Amino acid sequence: MIDAGTVMLRLSDRGLLPEGTVAVFWVGSVARGWANSTSDFNFYIISESVWSREGMAAKSAPLDPSVIPVHVLQIDGVCWKLKHWTTGQADQMLAKVGWDAFAAHRSTEFPLVEIEELFIERLESGLPVSGAPWLARYRQLARESAFRAFITTRSLDAADRCAEDAVVRLEADDPHGAVLAARRSFGFTVDALLDSRGNHGIFTPKWRARRFGELRPDSLSFDAYWAIETMADLDPARPGDWVREVLAVCRRVAEEIGDVSAPVV
């Protein structure tokens, strides 16, 4: 990883820092210390007003403005991916996950599209290049919001649906379907636990083991987690035993999560 001064120089030299830039921060695997030699450099650039330049692509979101300019380029042999956001867009996204919204909708009507969810998720793990106070302030606002409650409840509800399906599949003499449903229930349950503790990343399941390894919850050792994740203990002759064991683990982990319907103090 290159130093912050070099990042800012490379962006400035290419005219990629709009006037009114208040923060630049790394996101993704580099920010989390999980990068490898082929990892892209991903940055969010936050400015006071909307900005774009000729040749840039764009993504859309239900915000005002609705456009997020995107720039992908090669610098020093590395792919840099930039998303340009405004402070107003950040405020709008956080407003969508307030506690009043959670009380009204909970998981029945998730208020964010994927690109918005990723933005708030990455406030937690973002690594500041410039504008560290801005990132720290919005990270705290995200923690005080109902964002964790929204995503944790969503995963728990999905885990419950898959668990119910696993039981039904067993009763219907469909052990293969039951195994797959139980495995999905476990994945959603682990995601719920990690998200409830602020270790977000449901859009990158390849990092789930790393996220779990960082958290090390009391309810489940890493070895036990990995055995279920890889289905190592599944006996093809007795799949129902594995399904029932996994669902019991899911219930125990869900109990550790506790109540997420109130602000974190």
Coordinates of C-alpha atoms in Angstrom, one line a residue:
M1 CA 0.0 0.0 0.0
I2 CA 1.3 3.4 -0.9
D3 CA 1.3 6.4 1.5
A4 CA -1.4 9.0 1.8
G5 CA 0.7 11.8 0.3
T6 CA 1.4 9.7 -2.8
V7 CA -2.3 8.9 -3.3
M8 CA -3.3 12.6 -3.1
L9 CA -0.5 13.5 -5.5
R10 CA -1.5 10.9 -8.0
L11 CA -5.2 12.1 -7.8
S12 CA -4.3 15.7 -8.0
D13 CA -2.0 15.3 -10.9
R14 CA -4.8 13.7 -12.9
G15 CA -7.4 16.3 -12.0
L16 CA -9.4 13.8 -10.0
L17 CA -9.9 15.9 -6.8
P18 CA -12.9 18.2 -7.3
E19 CA -13.0 21.6 -5.6
G20 CA -14.6 21.2 -2.2
T21 CA -13.2 17.7 -1.5
V22 CA -13.7 17.0 2.2
A23 CA -12.4 13.4 2.4
V24 CA -10.7 10.6 0.5
F25 CA -10.6 7.1 1.9
W26 CA -9.6 3.6 0.9
V27 CA -12.3 1.0 0.9
G28 CA -12.3 -2.7 0.2
S29 CA -9.5 -5.3 0.8
V30 CA -6.7 -2.8 1.0
A31 CA -8.4 -0.8 3.7
R32 CA -9.0 -4.0 5.7
G33 CA -5.4 -5.2 5.4
W34 CA -6.5 -8.2 3.3
A35 CA -5.0 -7.2 -0.1
N36 CA -2.8 -9.3 -2.3
S37 CA -0.5 -8.4 -5.1
T38 CA -3.3 -8.2 -7.7
S39 CA -5.8 -6.2 -5.5
D40 CA -7.3 -3.0 -7.0
F41 CA -7.1 0.3 -5.1
N42 CA -10.6 1.4 -4.3
F43 CA -11.3 4.9 -3.1
Y44 CA -14.3 7.0 -2.1
I45 CA -13.9 10.7 -2.8
I46 CA -16.3 13.0 -0.9
S47 CA -17.0 16.6 -2.0
E48 CA -19.5 19.3 -1.2
S49 CA -21.1 19.3 -4.6
V50 CA -21.6 16.9 -7.5
W51 CA -18.7 16.5 -9.9
S52 CA -17.8 14.7 -13.0
R53 CA -15.6 15.0 -16.0
E54 CA -15.6 13.8 -19.6
G55 CA -15.0 10.1 -20.0
M56 CA -16.2 9.0 -16.6
A57 CA -18.8 6.3 -16.1
A58 CA -21.6 6.6 -13.6
K59 CA -23.7 4.6 -11.3
S60 CA -27.2 5.5 -10.1
A61 CA -28.9 5.5 -6.7
P62 CA -32.2 6.8 -5.4
L63 CA -30.6 10.0 -4.1
D64 CA -30.4 13.7 -5.1
P65 CA -28.3 13.9 -7.2
S66 CA -29.0 10.4 -8.4
V67 CA -25.6 10.0 -10.2
I68 CA -22.3 8.7 -8.6
P69 CA -19.4 9.3 -11.0
V70 CA -17.0 6.5 -11.3
H71 CA -13.5 6.5 -12.7
V72 CA -11.4 3.4 -13.4
L73 CA -7.8 3.9 -14.5
Q74 CA -4.3 2.4 -14.4
I75 CA -1.8 4.2 -12.2
D76 CA 1.7 2.7 -11.7
G77 CA 0.5 -0.6 -13.1
V78 CA -2.4 -0.9 -10.6
C79 CA -6.1 -0.5 -11.3
W80 CA -7.6 2.4 -9.3
K81 CA -11.3 2.6 -8.9
L82 CA -12.8 5.9 -7.7
K83 CA -16.4 6.7 -6.7
H84 CA -17.3 10.3 -6.2
W85 CA -19.9 11.1 -3.6
T86 CA -21.3 14.3 -2.2
T87 CA -21.8 15.1 1.5
G88 CA -25.5 15.5 0.8
Q89 CA -25.8 12.0 -0.6
A90 CA -24.1 10.7 2.6
D91 CA -26.6 12.6 4.7
Q92 CA -29.5 11.2 2.7
M93 CA -28.3 7.6 3.0
L94 CA -27.9 7.9 6.8
A95 CA -31.3 9.5 7.1
K96 CA -32.8 6.4 5.4
V97 CA -31.6 4.2 8.2
G98 CA -32.7 6.2 11.2
W99 CA -34.4 4.6 14.2
D100 CA -37.8 5.9 13.2
A101 CA -37.4 4.2 9.8
F102 CA -36.4 0.9 11.5
A103 CA -39.4 1.1 13.8
A104 CA -41.7 1.6 10.8
H105 CA -40.2 -1.0 8.5
R106 CA -37.7 -3.2 10.2
S107 CA -36.6 -5.9 7.6
T108 CA -39.8 -5.8 5.6
E109 CA -38.8 -2.9 3.5
F110 CA -35.0 -2.5 3.4
P111 CA -34.4 1.2 2.7
L112 CA -31.1 1.0 0.8
V113 CA -30.1 -0.3 -2.6
E114 CA -26.8 -2.2 -2.8
I115 CA -24.5 0.8 -3.6
E116 CA -25.9 2.8 -0.7
E117 CA -25.6 -0.2 1.7
L118 CA -21.9 -0.6 0.6
F119 CA -21.3 3.1 1.3
I120 CA -22.5 2.9 4.9
E121 CA -20.9 -0.5 5.4
R122 CA -17.5 0.9 4.3
L123 CA -17.6 3.9 6.6
E124 CA -16.8 1.4 9.4
S125 CA -13.7 -0.1 7.7
G126 CA -12.6 2.8 5.5
L127 CA -9.0 4.0 5.9
P128 CA -8.6 7.8 5.6
V129 CA -6.2 9.3 3.1
S130 CA -7.4 12.8 3.8
G131 CA -10.3 14.3 5.8
A132 CA -10.0 11.9 8.7
P133 CA -12.3 14.0 10.9
W134 CA -15.1 13.7 8.3
L135 CA -14.7 10.0 8.1
A136 CA -14.7 9.7 11.9
R137 CA -17.8 11.8 12.3
Y138 CA -19.8 9.9 9.7
R139 CA -18.6 6.5 11.0
Q140 CA -20.0 7.5 14.4
L141 CA -23.2 8.7 12.8
A142 CA -23.5 5.3 11.1
R143 CA -22.9 3.5 14.4
E144 CA -25.6 5.5 16.1
S145 CA -28.1 4.9 13.3
A146 CA -30.2 1.8 12.9
F147 CA -28.0 0.5 10.0
R148 CA -26.7 -2.5 12.0
A149 CA -30.2 -3.3 13.2
F150 CA -31.6 -3.2 9.7
I151 CA -29.0 -5.5 8.2
T152 CA -28.8 -7.8 11.2
T153 CA -32.6 -8.3 11.3
R154 CA -32.6 -8.9 7.6
S155 CA -30.1 -11.7 7.9
L156 CA -31.8 -13.2 11.0
D157 CA -35.1 -13.3 9.1
A158 CA -33.4 -15.0 6.1
A159 CA -31.8 -17.5 8.5
D160 CA -35.1 -18.3 10.1
R161 CA -36.8 -18.9 6.7
C162 CA -34.0 -21.2 5.6
A163 CA -34.1 -23.1 8.9
E164 CA -37.9 -23.6 8.5
D165 CA -37.3 -24.8 5.0
A166 CA -34.6 -27.3 6.2
V167 CA -37.1 -28.8 8.7
V168 CA -39.8 -29.1 6.0
R169 CA -37.3 -30.7 3.6
L170 CA -36.4 -33.3 6.2
E171 CA -40.1 -34.0 6.8
A172 CA -40.6 -34.4 3.1
D173 CA -37.8 -36.9 2.8
D174 CA -35.6 -34.5 0.9
P175 CA -32.3 -34.7 2.8
H176 CA -30.3 -33.0 0.1
G177 CA -32.6 -30.0 0.0
A178 CA -32.5 -29.9 3.8
V179 CA -28.7 -29.9 3.9
L180 CA -28.5 -27.0 1.4
A181 CA -31.2 -25.0 3.3
A182 CA -29.4 -25.6 6.7
R183 CA -26.1 -24.4 5.2
R184 CA -27.8 -21.3 3.9
S185 CA -29.3 -20.7 7.3
F186 CA -25.9 -21.0 8.9
G187 CA -24.4 -18.5 6.4
F188 CA -27.1 -15.9 7.2
T189 CA -26.8 -16.5 10.9
V190 CA -23.0 -15.9 10.8
D191 CA -23.5 -12.8 8.7
A192 CA -26.1 -11.5 11.2
L193 CA -23.6 -12.1 14.1
L194 CA -20.8 -10.3 12.3
D195 CA -23.0 -7.4 11.2
S196 CA -24.4 -7.0 14.7
R197 CA -20.8 -6.5 15.9
G198 CA -19.9 -4.0 13.1
N199 CA -17.8 -6.4 11.0
H200 CA -19.7 -5.8 7.8
G201 CA -19.3 -7.5 4.4
I202 CA -22.2 -9.6 3.2
F203 CA -21.5 -8.6 -0.5
T204 CA -18.1 -10.3 -0.3
P205 CA -18.7 -13.8 1.1
K206 CA -15.2 -14.8 0.2
W207 CA -14.1 -12.7 3.3
R208 CA -16.5 -14.3 5.7
A209 CA -13.9 -16.5 7.3
R210 CA -11.6 -13.6 7.8
R211 CA -14.4 -11.6 9.3
F212 CA -15.3 -14.5 11.6
G213 CA -11.6 -14.9 12.6
E214 CA -11.4 -11.3 13.6
L215 CA -14.5 -11.5 15.8
R216 CA -13.9 -14.8 17.5
P217 CA -17.4 -15.0 19.2
D218 CA -17.9 -16.9 22.4
S219 CA -20.7 -19.0 21.0
L220 CA -18.6 -20.7 18.3
S221 CA -14.9 -21.5 17.8
F222 CA -13.3 -20.9 14.5
D223 CA -12.7 -24.6 14.0
A224 CA -16.4 -25.3 14.6
Y225 CA -17.4 -22.5 12.3
W226 CA -15.1 -23.7 9.5
A227 CA -16.3 -27.3 9.9
I228 CA -19.9 -26.2 9.1
E229 CA -18.9 -23.7 6.4
T230 CA -17.0 -26.5 4.6
M231 CA -19.6 -29.2 5.6
A232 CA -16.6 -31.3 6.8
D233 CA -18.6 -33.3 9.3
L234 CA -21.5 -34.2 7.0
D235 CA -22.1 -37.9 6.8
P236 CA -23.8 -38.7 3.5
A237 CA -25.5 -41.7 5.2
R238 CA -27.0 -39.5 8.0
P239 CA -27.6 -36.0 6.6
G240 CA -30.5 -35.4 9.0
D241 CA -28.1 -35.5 11.9
W242 CA -25.9 -32.8 10.3
V243 CA -29.0 -30.6 9.5
R244 CA -30.3 -30.8 13.1
E245 CA -26.8 -30.0 14.5
V246 CA -26.3 -27.0 12.3
L247 CA -29.8 -25.6 13.1
A248 CA -29.0 -26.0 16.8
V249 CA -25.8 -24.0 16.3
C250 CA -27.8 -21.3 14.4
R251 CA -30.1 -21.0 17.4
R252 CA -27.3 -20.7 19.8
V253 CA -25.5 -18.0 17.7
A254 CA -28.7 -16.1 17.2
E255 CA -29.2 -16.0 21.0
E256 CA -25.7 -14.4 21.3
I257 CA -26.7 -11.6 19.0
G258 CA -29.4 -10.5 21.4
D259 CA -31.8 -7.6 20.9
V260 CA -30.8 -5.2 18.0
S261 CA -33.9 -3.1 18.1
A262 CA -32.4 -0.3 20.2
P263 CA -29.5 2.1 19.6
V264 CA -26.0 0.9 20.6
V265 CA -24.9 2.9 23.6

